[in-house]
Every structure is written in C-alpha cells, then in structure tokens.
C-alpha cells in the first residue's frame, strides 16, 4: 500500500463509488505569538476553502495532548482522538486521505497516529493543498459517524529510553534543521543539541521545491547513506513529534519501516538529567 497519493489520483477516487474519508489538518508551527502577532488559524483556513468533502481536524486539540513534561505535542488521549476520527467519518474498512497546507508535517502526524492505532489504509496527499487542482468549497460536510476504535500498536512508537537505546543499537534520525541538531541555535526548547548517537537527517531534504516527496529510490538511497541499511532498526525524532512524523512517512515511501519518538527534543531537553550532544558529530 502506498503511503502517499497524488492530487490527480485523489480527484479520481473522490468521484468513484467508494471515495475515501478526507481529513484537512492544516496547521503550522508558529512563533508569531512571541512577536505579538496572531498565530496561524487552521480552522479559519479550512472555513475559507477546502477540498469538497474534507472534515477539519485540529492537530493541537485532537492529535496531541496539552503541552507539558512529555513535550509540546504529546500523544493525544486516545478517547479524544478516536472520537474525533469517528466524528470525521473514519471507519476501519474505509480508506482515509489526509492533507494539510503543503508542508506535510501535520498531515503526516495524522497519518502516523491512524496507522499506529490500527487503521489499515491511510495516505497523505503529496504536496498538500497547493497540489490540488480542483475546486474548493466552504460547505461543511456532516459525515455519518465512523466506527474506528484506536488500538495502539506494539511497534512504531518510541519513548525517551527507547530512543536513547535505538541511537546505540540501530539508527535514530534527528529530523530538525541542522543548526538545531548542532546546537548552534534553539528558538523554542530549553537547550540546543541532539540526543547522543542521533544522526542529522533534516526532513526538508526529503521533498522537492514544490513540497512533493522525492522519488522512492532517491529517498531510499538517502536513508541508506545515513545508516538505514537492510534490517537496521530505525527511529525518528524532531522538536515535538510533528515534523518527525513526516520523516517516518518519507521512510515509508522509501520502503523502510521506522518508529517515532513522539516526545522528541521538547521532552528530552526538558529533563536536565538527560545527556545532550552538540556539534556535527552524532556522539
């Protein structure tokens, strides 16, 4: 099963006999509040125009819990997440397609959560809303209640201890910008740097200038060069478990299974007892 879908293929499926459930997860990391500017409002963007049939999902409220010791975007309460998915019409036997404003991070977070909790058929619109060539609508659908009940998987999820262990026994990718990995800048968290042993692999290098993923063979070659060889256990973290989900998605496109450390650097760095490495060397 492909993890992504093109805009043309999505358009064809939406007019077919069994269209997928469509989720709009527009969100973006914004430092505007610190500058006194209003933060990005995904719900307002959805209200101004969305792909017909799409239901809005709030990343901060429905795909994550409140910020705290477990990070800025910890796992959501699964009852809240499940209720949000059922409200959107998600059922176990019906395919789901997720899109966002083009960056792909938020859509990937929804994709990862649905996959980790047992949904068998979830794809992300490659390139997000900017790739969509069809009409937009302001009509808000009222889908029939879905039946999806999230059941966490035994694999695909890492906590802090698991991430630290994987950095020694396999490969742990840091999906943040290189300067944050090296500890040269840290605009959000308590301290800069990376988990000792982690390998810098910015998620921005997984996509072309138009926001679409690079071809699978190019992604496979990239990750192999960074240490993700055949059979090597792979994990990913980022700042708060959102852009890292996008890297897990890129790895899936490349045919490489990977786990996500959801707490990511926002959890790791909040504990002064956890070690921090700086500079370009993983150690």
Coordinates of N, CA, C and O in Angstrom, one line a residue, residues 2-113:
X2 N 0.6 2.2 -0.9 CA 1.3 3.4 -0.9 C 0.9 4.3 0.3 O -0.2 4.3 0.7
X3 N 1.9 5.1 0.8 CA 1.7 5.9 1.9 C 1.2 7.3 1.5 O 0.7 8.1 2.3
X4 N 1.4 7.6 0.2 CA 1.0 8.9 -0.4 C 0.1 8.7 -1.6 O 0.1 7.7 -2.2
X5 N -0.6 9.8 -2.0 CA -1.4 9.8 -3.1 C -1.3 11.1 -3.9 O -1.1 12.2 -3.2
X6 N -1.3 11.1 -5.2 CA -1.2 12.3 -6.0 C -2.5 13.0 -6.0 O -3.6 12.4 -5.8
X7 N -2.5 14.3 -6.4 CA -3.7 15.0 -6.4 C -4.7 14.5 -7.5 O -5.9 14.4 -7.3
X8 N -4.1 14.1 -8.6 CA -4.9 13.5 -9.7 C -5.6 12.2 -9.3 O -6.8 12.0 -9.6
X9 N -4.8 11.4 -8.6 CA -5.4 10.1 -8.2 C -6.5 10.4 -7.1 O -7.5 9.7 -7.1
X10 N -6.3 11.3 -6.2 CA -7.3 11.7 -5.2 C -8.5 12.2 -5.9 O -9.7 11.8 -5.5
X11 N -8.4 13.0 -6.9 CA -9.6 13.6 -7.6 C -10.4 12.4 -8.2 O -11.6 12.4 -8.2
X12 N -9.7 11.4 -8.8 CA -10.4 10.3 -9.4 C -11.1 9.5 -8.3 O -12.3 9.0 -8.5
X13 N -10.5 9.3 -7.2 CA -11.1 8.5 -6.1 C -12.3 9.1 -5.5 O -13.3 8.5 -5.1
X14 N -12.3 10.5 -5.4 CA -13.4 11.2 -4.8 C -14.7 11.1 -5.6 O -15.7 11.3 -5.0
X15 N -14.5 10.9 -6.9 CA -15.8 10.8 -7.7 C -16.1 9.3 -8.0 O -17.0 9.0 -8.7
X16 N -15.3 8.4 -7.4 CA -15.6 7.0 -7.6 C -16.7 6.5 -6.7 O -17.3 7.2 -5.9
X17 N -16.9 5.2 -6.7 CA -18.0 4.6 -6.0 C -17.8 4.6 -4.5 O -18.8 4.6 -3.7
X18 N -16.6 4.4 -4.1 CA -16.2 4.4 -2.7 C -15.1 5.4 -2.3 O -14.0 5.0 -2.2
X19 N -15.5 6.6 -2.3 CA -14.5 7.7 -2.0 C -13.9 7.5 -0.6 O -14.5 7.1 0.3
X20 N -12.6 7.9 -0.4 CA -12.0 7.9 0.9 C -12.6 9.0 1.8 O -13.1 10.0 1.4
X21 N -12.4 8.7 3.1 CA -12.6 9.8 4.1 C -11.5 10.8 3.9 O -10.4 10.4 3.8
X22 N -11.9 12.1 3.9 CA -10.9 13.1 3.6 C -10.7 14.0 4.8 O -11.7 14.6 5.3
X23 N -9.5 14.2 5.4 CA -9.3 15.0 6.5 C -8.4 16.2 6.2 O -7.3 16.0 5.6
X24 N -8.8 17.3 6.6 CA -8.0 18.6 6.5 C -7.3 18.9 7.8 O -8.0 19.2 8.8
X25 N -6.0 18.8 7.8 CA -5.3 19.0 9.1 C -4.3 20.2 8.9 O -3.1 20.1 9.2
X26 N -4.8 21.3 8.4 CA -3.9 22.5 8.2 C -3.5 23.0 9.6 O -4.3 23.3 10.5
X27 N -2.2 23.2 9.7 CA -1.5 23.6 10.9 C -0.1 24.0 10.6 O 0.4 23.6 9.6
X28 N 0.5 24.9 11.3 CA 1.9 25.2 11.1 C 2.5 25.7 12.4 O 1.8 26.3 13.3
X29 N 3.7 25.3 12.7 CA 4.4 25.8 13.8 C 4.6 27.3 13.7 O 5.1 27.8 12.6
X30 N 4.2 28.0 14.6 CA 4.3 29.5 14.5 C 4.9 30.1 15.8 O 4.5 29.8 16.9
X31 N 5.8 31.0 15.5 CA 6.4 31.8 16.6 C 5.8 33.2 16.7 O 6.3 34.1 17.3
X32 N 4.7 33.3 15.9 CA 4.1 34.7 15.8 C 3.7 35.2 17.1 O 3.7 36.4 17.4
X33 N 3.2 34.3 18.0 CA 2.7 34.8 19.3 C 3.8 35.5 20.1 O 3.5 36.5 20.8
X34 N 5.0 35.0 20.0 CA 6.1 35.7 20.7 C 6.4 37.0 20.1 O 6.9 37.9 20.8
X35 N 6.0 37.2 18.9 CA 6.3 38.5 18.2 C 5.0 39.4 18.3 O 5.0 40.5 17.8
X36 N 4.0 39.0 19.1 CA 2.8 39.8 19.2 C 1.9 39.7 18.1 O 0.9 40.5 18.0
X37 N 2.1 38.7 17.2 CA 1.2 38.5 16.0 C 0.3 37.3 16.3 O 0.6 36.4 17.0
X38 N -0.9 37.3 15.6 CA -1.8 36.2 15.8 C -1.2 34.9 15.2 O -0.6 35.0 14.1
X39 N -1.4 33.8 15.9 CA -0.9 32.5 15.3 C -1.7 32.1 14.1 O -2.8 32.5 13.9
X40 N -1.2 31.2 13.4 CA -1.9 30.6 12.3 C -3.2 29.9 12.8 O -3.2 29.2 13.8
X41 N -4.3 30.1 12.1 CA -5.6 29.5 12.4 C -6.0 28.5 11.4 O -6.5 28.9 10.3
X42 N -5.8 27.3 11.6 CA -6.1 26.2 10.7 C -7.6 26.1 10.4 O -8.1 25.9 9.3
X43 N -8.4 26.3 11.5 CA -9.9 26.3 11.3 C -10.4 27.4 10.4 O -11.3 27.2 9.6
X44 N -9.8 28.6 10.5 CA -10.2 29.7 9.7 C -9.8 29.4 8.2 O -10.5 29.8 7.3
X45 N -8.6 28.8 8.0 CA -8.2 28.5 6.7 C -9.1 27.5 6.1 O -9.5 27.6 4.9
X46 N -9.5 26.5 6.8 CA -10.5 25.5 6.4 C -11.8 26.2 6.0 O -12.4 25.9 4.9
X47 N -12.3 27.0 6.8 CA -13.6 27.7 6.6 C -13.5 28.6 5.3 O -14.6 28.7 4.6
X48 N -12.4 29.1 5.0 CA -12.2 29.9 3.8 C -12.2 29.1 2.5 O -12.4 29.7 1.4
X49 N -12.0 27.8 2.6 CA -12.0 27.0 1.4 C -11.2 25.7 1.6 O -10.1 25.7 2.1
X50 N -11.8 24.6 1.3 CA -11.2 23.3 1.4 C -11.7 22.3 0.3 O -12.6 22.6 -0.4
X51 N -11.0 21.2 0.2 CA -11.4 20.2 -0.8 C -12.8 19.7 -0.4 O -13.0 19.4 0.7
X52 N -13.7 19.6 -1.4 CA -15.0 19.1 -1.1 C -15.0 17.8 -0.4 O -14.4 16.9 -0.8
X53 N -15.8 17.7 0.7 CA -15.9 16.5 1.5 C -15.0 16.4 2.7 O -15.1 15.6 3.5
X54 N -14.0 17.3 2.7 CA -13.0 17.2 3.8 C -13.6 17.7 5.1 O -14.3 18.7 5.2
X55 N -13.2 17.1 6.2 CA -13.5 17.4 7.5 C -12.3 18.0 8.2 O -11.2 17.4 8.2
X56 N -12.4 19.1 8.9 CA -11.3 19.7 9.6 C -10.9 18.9 10.9 O -11.8 18.5 11.7
X57 N -9.6 18.7 11.1 CA -9.1 18.0 12.3 C -8.1 19.0 13.0 O -7.2 19.5 12.3
X58 N -8.3 19.2 14.2 CA -7.4 20.2 15.0 C -6.2 19.4 15.5 O -6.3 18.6 16.4
X59 N -5.0 19.7 15.0 CA -3.8 19.0 15.5 C -3.6 19.2 17.0 O -3.4 18.2 17.7
X60 N -3.6 20.4 17.4 CA -3.3 20.7 18.8 C -4.3 20.1 19.8 O -3.9 19.6 20.9
X61 N -5.6 20.0 19.4 CA -6.6 19.6 20.3 C -7.0 18.1 20.1 O -7.4 17.5 21.1
X62 N -6.8 17.6 18.9 CA -7.3 16.2 18.6 C -6.2 15.2 18.3 O -6.4 14.0 18.3
X63 N -5.0 15.7 17.9 CA -3.9 14.8 17.5 C -2.8 14.9 18.5 O -1.7 14.4 18.3
X64 N -3.0 15.7 19.6 CA -2.0 15.8 20.7 C -2.7 16.2 21.9 O -3.8 16.7 22.0
X65 N -2.0 15.9 23.1 CA -2.5 16.4 24.4 C -1.8 17.8 24.6 O -1.0 18.3 23.9
X66 N -2.2 18.3 25.8 CA -1.7 19.6 26.1 C -0.2 19.6 26.4 O 0.3 18.5 26.9
X67 N 0.6 20.6 26.1 CA 2.0 20.6 26.3 C 2.3 20.4 27.8 O 1.5 20.8 28.7
X68 N 3.4 19.8 28.0 CA 3.8 19.5 29.4 C 5.2 18.8 29.5 O 5.9 18.8 28.5
X69 N 5.4 18.1 30.5 CA 6.7 17.3 30.7 C 6.9 16.3 29.6 O 8.1 16.0 29.3
X70 N 5.9 15.8 28.9 CA 6.0 14.8 27.8 C 6.2 15.5 26.5 O 6.3 14.8 25.5
X71 N 6.4 16.8 26.5 CA 6.7 17.5 25.2 C 5.6 18.5 24.8 O 4.6 18.6 25.5
X72 N 5.8 19.2 23.7 CA 4.9 20.2 23.2 C 3.7 19.5 22.5 O 2.6 20.2 22.5
X73 N 3.8 18.4 21.9 CA 2.7 17.7 21.3 C 2.7 16.2 21.7 O 3.0 15.3 20.8
X74 N 2.5 15.9 22.9 CA 2.5 14.5 23.4 C 1.3 13.8 22.7 O 0.4 14.4 22.1
X75 N 1.3 12.5 22.9 CA 0.2 11.7 22.4 C -1.1 12.2 22.8 O -1.2 12.6 24.0
X76 N -2.1 12.2 22.0 CA -3.4 12.6 22.4 C -4.0 11.5 23.3 O -3.6 10.3 23.3
X77 N -5.0 11.9 24.1 CA -5.8 10.9 24.8 C -6.5 10.1 23.7 O -7.2 10.7 22.8
X78 N -6.4 8.8 23.8 CA -6.9 8.0 22.7 C -8.4 8.1 22.6 O -9.0 7.8 21.5
X79 N -9.1 8.3 23.7 CA -10.6 8.5 23.6 C -10.9 9.8 22.8 O -11.9 9.8 22.0
X80 N -10.2 10.8 23.1 CA -10.4 12.1 22.3 C -10.1 11.9 20.9 O -10.8 12.3 20.0
X81 N -8.9 11.3 20.6 CA -8.5 11.0 19.2 C -9.6 10.2 18.5 O -10.0 10.5 17.4
X82 N -10.0 9.1 19.1 CA -10.9 8.2 18.5 C -12.3 8.9 18.2 O -12.8 8.7 17.1
X83 N -12.7 9.7 19.2 CA -14.0 10.4 19.0 C -13.9 11.4 17.8 O -14.8 11.5 17.0
X84 N -12.7 12.0 17.7 CA -12.5 13.0 16.6 C -12.5 12.3 15.3 O -13.1 12.8 14.3
X85 N -11.9 11.1 15.2 CA -11.9 10.3 14.0 C -13.3 9.8 13.6 O -13.7 9.9 12.4
X86 N -14.0 9.3 14.6 CA -15.3 8.8 14.2 C -16.2 10.0 13.8 O -17.1 9.8 12.9
X87 N -16.1 11.2 14.5 CA -16.9 12.3 14.1 C -16.6 12.7 12.6 O -17.5 13.2 11.9
X88 N -15.3 12.5 12.2 CA -15.0 12.8 10.8 C -15.4 11.7 9.8 O -15.1 11.9 8.6
X89 N -16.0 10.6 10.3 CA -16.4 9.6 9.4 C -15.4 8.5 9.2 O -15.6 7.6 8.4
X90 N -14.4 8.4 10.0 CA -13.3 7.4 9.8 C -13.9 6.0 10.3 O -14.3 5.9 11.5
X91 N -13.8 5.1 9.5 CA -14.1 3.7 9.8 C -13.0 2.8 9.4 O -12.2 3.1 8.5
X92 N -12.9 1.6 10.1 CA -11.8 0.7 9.9 C -11.7 0.2 8.4 O -10.7 -0.1 7.9
X93 N -12.9 0.0 7.8 CA -12.9 -0.6 6.5 C -12.9 0.4 5.3 O -13.1 0.0 4.2
X94 N -12.8 1.7 5.6 CA -12.8 2.7 4.6 C -11.5 3.5 4.5 O -11.0 3.9 5.5
X95 N -10.9 3.7 3.3 CA -9.6 4.4 3.2 C -9.7 5.8 3.7 O -10.8 6.4 3.7
X96 N -8.6 6.3 4.1 CA -8.5 7.7 4.6 C -7.4 8.4 3.9 O -6.3 7.8 3.6
X97 N -7.7 9.7 3.5 CA -6.6 10.5 2.9 C -6.6 11.8 3.7 O -7.6 12.4 4.1
X98 N -5.3 12.2 4.0 CA -5.1 13.4 4.9 C -4.3 14.4 4.1 O -3.4 14.1 3.3
X99 N -4.7 15.7 4.3 CA -3.8 16.7 3.6 C -3.7 17.9 4.6 O -4.5 18.1 5.6
X100 N -2.7 18.7 4.3 CA -2.5 20.0 5.1 C -2.2 21.1 4.1 O -2.5 21.0 2.9
X101 N -1.6 22.2 4.6 CA -1.4 23.3 3.7 C -0.2 23.2 2.8 O 0.1 24.2 2.0
X102 N 0.5 22.1 2.8 CA 1.5 21.8 1.8 C 2.8 21.4 2.4 O 3.7 20.7 1.8
X103 N 3.1 21.8 3.7 CA 4.3 21.4 4.4 C 4.4 19.9 4.6 O 5.4 19.3 4.6
X104 N 3.2 19.3 4.9 CA 3.1 17.9 5.0 C 3.3 17.4 6.4 O 3.0 16.2 6.7
X105 N 3.8 18.2 7.4 CA 4.0 17.8 8.7 C 2.8 17.4 9.4 O 2.7 16.3 10.1
X106 N 1.8 18.2 9.4 CA 0.5 17.9 10.2 C -0.2 16.7 9.6 O -0.7 15.9 10.3
X107 N -0.3 16.7 8.3 CA -0.9 15.5 7.6 C -0.2 14.2 8.0 O -0.8 13.2 8.3
X108 N 1.2 14.3 8.1 CA 1.9 13.1 8.5 C 1.7 12.7 9.9 O 1.6 11.5 10.2
X109 N 1.5 13.7 10.8 CA 1.1 13.4 12.2 C -0.2 12.6 12.2 O -0.3 11.6 13.0
X110 N -1.2 13.0 11.5 CA -2.5 12.3 11.5 C -2.3 10.9 10.9 O -2.8 9.9 11.4
X111 N -1.5 10.8 9.8 CA -1.2 9.5 9.1 C -0.6 8.6 10.1 O -1.0 7.4 10.2
X112 N 0.5 9.1 10.8 CA 1.2 8.2 11.8 C 0.2 7.7 12.9 O 0.2 6.5 13.2
X113 N -0.5 8.6 13.5 CA -1.4 8.2 14.5 C -2.4 7.2 14.1 O -2.7 6.2 14.8

